Amino acid sequence: MIKLIASDVDGTLMREGERIIPPALFPLIHEMQKKGIYFAACSGRQYANLRRLFAPVADKIGYICENGSLAVWQNQIIDKQTINREKGQALMKAILTQPDCEVLLSGVNTCYVQPKNTEYISHVRDHVGNDTMVVEDICAVEDEFIKISAYRKSGVDAALAYQFTDFAPYLIPVIGRSSWMDFLREGCDKGTALDALCAHLNVAANETIVFGDNENDLPLYGHAGMLYAMADGHPKLIEKADRTTMDVVQQIRRILETQETRK
């Protein structure tokens, strides 16, 4: 019996170039509720951002945010991982020294930027859709450090990650979307956040199905009963996946057809 379905957002639920969640998912989430199945968004995005994307069902689903640094159920934080302030400050200074790199600091409710270029502010606020505060000195932000990200418009890669090896193993680089590199605290990822959500909901790992498309979804492997990878996703994820799909909504519909209503 399936009790929880969790899905990545960018590249998975929202395919390349899409800016909204497929509307057909929302009635399926209501159907899932009737069958006693929970749904969770599992993303590198911030909590406020995800709530807007899932507005029609915002209070009916769970959230794994910031690539696993924050897990929320019914507006209650059930798991939160923070970064040591001094280590985080040193990393942000290092990111800012890299040519063409911008830095983003994620708190629980907002993110902070110290932009080199005003175009970056527009990208974070309008394209990514984050609640964003512009600051003069990002290292002076008093909020908790949940996640730190490097943004490079031309793309991020292993060569850029190599510039930050001095921060390992405490801070681990995670590449999701092609222009972003997130840094998470050691032992913090989508898999550990899924474990926390499952424990809160009294759901066993083998009662869970997850969907993903990229390297930042690899930590979900081994934390769920079944892992679906997008058929055009990252080869490393496809190699680990139990199955592949090209349409998450259609696949969830098929899963629901096989599920009886839980008493």
PDB file of N, CA and C in Angstrom, residues 162-196:
ATOM      1  N   TYR A 162      35.108  22.435  -7.753  1.00  0.00           N
ATOM      2  CA  TYR A 162      36.473  22.181  -7.294  1.00  0.00           C
ATOM      3  C   TYR A 162      37.066  23.390  -6.562  1.00  0.00           C
ATOM      4  N   GLN A 163      36.579  24.588  -6.890  1.00  0.00           N
ATOM      5  CA  GLN A 163      37.082  25.799  -6.243  1.00  0.00           C
ATOM      6  C   GLN A 163      36.712  25.862  -4.763  1.00  0.00           C
ATOM      7  N   PHE A 164      35.782  24.999  -4.351  1.00  0.00           N
ATOM      8  CA  PHE A 164      35.289  25.061  -2.968  1.00  0.00           C
ATOM      9  C   PHE A 164      35.593  23.781  -2.191  1.00  0.00           C
ATOM     10  N   THR A 165      36.612  23.033  -2.630  1.00  0.00           N
ATOM     11  CA  THR A 165      36.938  21.766  -1.959  1.00  0.00           C
ATOM     12  C   THR A 165      37.388  21.970  -0.515  1.00  0.00           C
ATOM     13  N   ASP A 166      37.895  23.134  -0.196  1.00  0.00           N
ATOM     14  CA  ASP A 166      38.347  23.390   1.178  1.00  0.00           C
ATOM     15  C   ASP A 166      37.195  23.357   2.175  1.00  0.00           C
ATOM     16  N   PHE A 167      35.957  23.465   1.688  1.00  0.00           N
ATOM     17  CA  PHE A 167      34.804  23.493   2.589  1.00  0.00           C
ATOM     18  C   PHE A 167      34.219  22.101   2.827  1.00  0.00           C
ATOM     19  N   ALA A 168      34.723  21.105   2.097  1.00  0.00           N
ATOM     20  CA  ALA A 168      34.299  19.722   2.307  1.00  0.00           C
ATOM     21  C   ALA A 168      35.071  19.134   3.504  1.00  0.00           C
ATOM     22  N   PRO A 169      34.489  18.176   4.240  1.00  0.00           N
ATOM     23  CA  PRO A 169      33.191  17.573   3.953  1.00  0.00           C
ATOM     24  C   PRO A 169      32.011  18.267   4.626  1.00  0.00           C
ATOM     25  N   TYR A 170      32.282  19.362   5.366  1.00  0.00           N
ATOM     26  CA  TYR A 170      31.179  19.998   6.104  1.00  0.00           C
ATOM     27  C   TYR A 170      30.129  20.556   5.156  1.00  0.00           C
ATOM     28  N   LEU A 171      30.557  21.206   4.085  1.00  0.00           N
ATOM     29  CA  LEU A 171      29.626  21.759   3.108  1.00  0.00           C
ATOM     30  C   LEU A 171      29.792  21.022   1.781  1.00  0.00           C
ATOM     31  N   ILE A 172      28.693  20.457   1.292  1.00  0.00           N
ATOM     32  CA  ILE A 172      28.725  19.596   0.114  1.00  0.00           C
ATOM     33  C   ILE A 172      28.037  20.307  -1.053  1.00  0.00           C
ATOM     34  N   PRO A 173      28.725  20.461  -2.212  1.00  0.00           N
ATOM     35  CA  PRO A 173      28.063  21.077  -3.368  1.00  0.00           C
ATOM     36  C   PRO A 173      27.082  20.125  -4.032  1.00  0.00           C
ATOM     37  N   VAL A 174      25.919  20.656  -4.383  1.00  0.00           N
ATOM     38  CA  VAL A 174      24.870  19.880  -5.045  1.00  0.00           C
ATOM     39  C   VAL A 174      24.425  20.656  -6.276  1.00  0.00           C
ATOM     40  N   ILE A 175      24.511  20.034  -7.443  1.00  0.00           N
ATOM     41  CA  ILE A 175      24.097  20.684  -8.675  1.00  0.00           C
ATOM     42  C   ILE A 175      22.699  20.224  -9.049  1.00  0.00           C
ATOM     43  N   GLY A 176      21.791  21.190  -9.175  1.00  0.00           N
ATOM     44  CA  GLY A 176      20.427  20.902  -9.614  1.00  0.00           C
ATOM     45  C   GLY A 176      20.240  21.484 -10.993  1.00  0.00           C
ATOM     46  N   ARG A 177      19.540  22.610 -11.065  1.00  0.00           N
ATOM     47  CA  ARG A 177      19.402  23.304 -12.339  1.00  0.00           C
ATOM     48  C   ARG A 177      20.767  23.801 -12.818  1.00  0.00           C
ATOM     49  N   SER A 178      20.930  23.946 -14.121  1.00  0.00           N
ATOM     50  CA  SER A 178      22.243  24.108 -14.728  1.00  0.00           C
ATOM     51  C   SER A 178      23.017  25.339 -14.266  1.00  0.00           C
ATOM     52  N   SER A 179      22.338  26.372 -13.781  1.00  0.00           N
ATOM     53  CA  SER A 179      23.028  27.599 -13.384  1.00  0.00           C
ATOM     54  C   SER A 179      23.218  27.725 -11.880  1.00  0.00           C
ATOM     55  N   TRP A 180      22.752  26.735 -11.127  1.00  0.00           N
ATOM     56  CA  TRP A 180      22.782  26.833  -9.668  1.00  0.00           C
ATOM     57  C   TRP A 180      23.591  25.702  -9.057  1.00  0.00           C
ATOM     58  N   MET A 181      24.352  26.038  -8.030  1.00  0.00           N
ATOM     59  CA  MET A 181      25.048  25.053  -7.217  1.00  0.00           C
ATOM     60  C   MET A 181      24.726  25.347  -5.758  1.00  0.00           C
ATOM     61  N   ASP A 182      24.064  24.407  -5.103  1.00  0.00           N
ATOM     62  CA  ASP A 182      23.695  24.572  -3.705  1.00  0.00           C
ATOM     63  C   ASP A 182      24.737  23.918  -2.807  1.00  0.00           C
ATOM     64  N   PHE A 183      24.935  24.504  -1.632  1.00  0.00           N
ATOM     65  CA  PHE A 183      25.828  23.923  -0.636  1.00  0.00           C
ATOM     66  C   PHE A 183      25.002  23.592   0.602  1.00  0.00           C
ATOM     67  N   LEU A 184      25.021  22.309   0.971  1.00  0.00           N
ATOM     68  CA  LEU A 184      24.273  21.818   2.113  1.00  0.00           C
ATOM     69  C   LEU A 184      25.239  21.311   3.170  1.00  0.00           C
ATOM     70  N   ARG A 185      24.774  21.330   4.397  1.00  0.00           N
ATOM     71  CA  ARG A 185      25.587  20.785   5.478  1.00  0.00           C
ATOM     72  C   ARG A 185      25.741  19.279   5.304  1.00  0.00           C
ATOM     73  N   GLU A 186      26.868  18.763   5.684  1.00  0.00           N
ATOM     74  CA  GLU A 186      27.120  17.324   5.603  1.00  0.00           C
ATOM     75  C   GLU A 186      26.000  16.548   6.305  1.00  0.00           C
ATOM     76  N   GLY A 187      25.510  15.491   5.659  1.00  0.00           N
ATOM     77  CA  GLY A 187      24.440  14.676   6.232  1.00  0.00           C
ATOM     78  C   GLY A 187      23.053  15.247   6.029  1.00  0.00           C
ATOM     79  N   CYS A 188      22.938  16.271   5.191  1.00  0.00           N
ATOM     80  CA  CYS A 188      21.649  16.920   4.926  1.00  0.00           C
ATOM     81  C   CYS A 188      21.375  16.832   3.434  1.00  0.00           C
ATOM     82  N   ASP A 189      20.246  16.223   3.053  1.00  0.00           N
ATOM     83  CA  ASP A 189      19.879  16.123   1.647  1.00  0.00           C
ATOM     84  C   ASP A 189      18.404  15.753   1.543  1.00  0.00           C
ATOM     85  N   LYS A 190      17.930  15.558   0.334  1.00  0.00           N
ATOM     86  CA  LYS A 190      16.521  15.226   0.137  1.00  0.00           C
ATOM     87  C   LYS A 190      16.154  13.901   0.806  1.00  0.00           C
ATOM     88  N   GLY A 191      17.097  12.974   0.837  1.00  0.00           N
ATOM     89  CA  GLY A 191      16.826  11.681   1.451  1.00  0.00           C
ATOM     90  C   GLY A 191      16.615  11.776   2.945  1.00  0.00           C
ATOM     91  N   THR A 192      17.462  12.534   3.640  1.00  0.00           N
ATOM     92  CA  THR A 192      17.304  12.670   5.089  1.00  0.00           C
ATOM     93  C   THR A 192      16.032  13.437   5.431  1.00  0.00           C
ATOM     94  N   ALA A 193      15.684  14.425   4.603  1.00  0.00           N
ATOM     95  CA  ALA A 193      14.443  15.172   4.837  1.00  0.00           C
ATOM     96  C   ALA A 193      13.227  14.285   4.595  1.00  0.00           C
ATOM     97  N   LEU A 194      13.302  13.414   3.577  1.00  0.00           N
ATOM     98  CA  LEU A 194      12.209  12.470   3.339  1.00  0.00           C
ATOM     99  C   LEU A 194      12.038  11.533   4.528  1.00  0.00           C
ATOM    100  N   ASP A 195      13.148  11.091   5.104  1.00  0.00           N
ATOM    101  CA  ASP A 195      13.070  10.250   6.302  1.00  0.00           C
ATOM    102  C   ASP A 195      12.325  10.967   7.424  1.00  0.00           C
ATOM    103  N   ALA A 196      12.632  12.248   7.620  1.00  0.00           N
ATOM    104  CA  ALA A 196      11.991  13.024   8.685  1.00  0.00           C
ATOM    105  C   ALA A 196      10.502  13.169   8.426  1.00  0.00           C
TER     106      ALA A 196
END
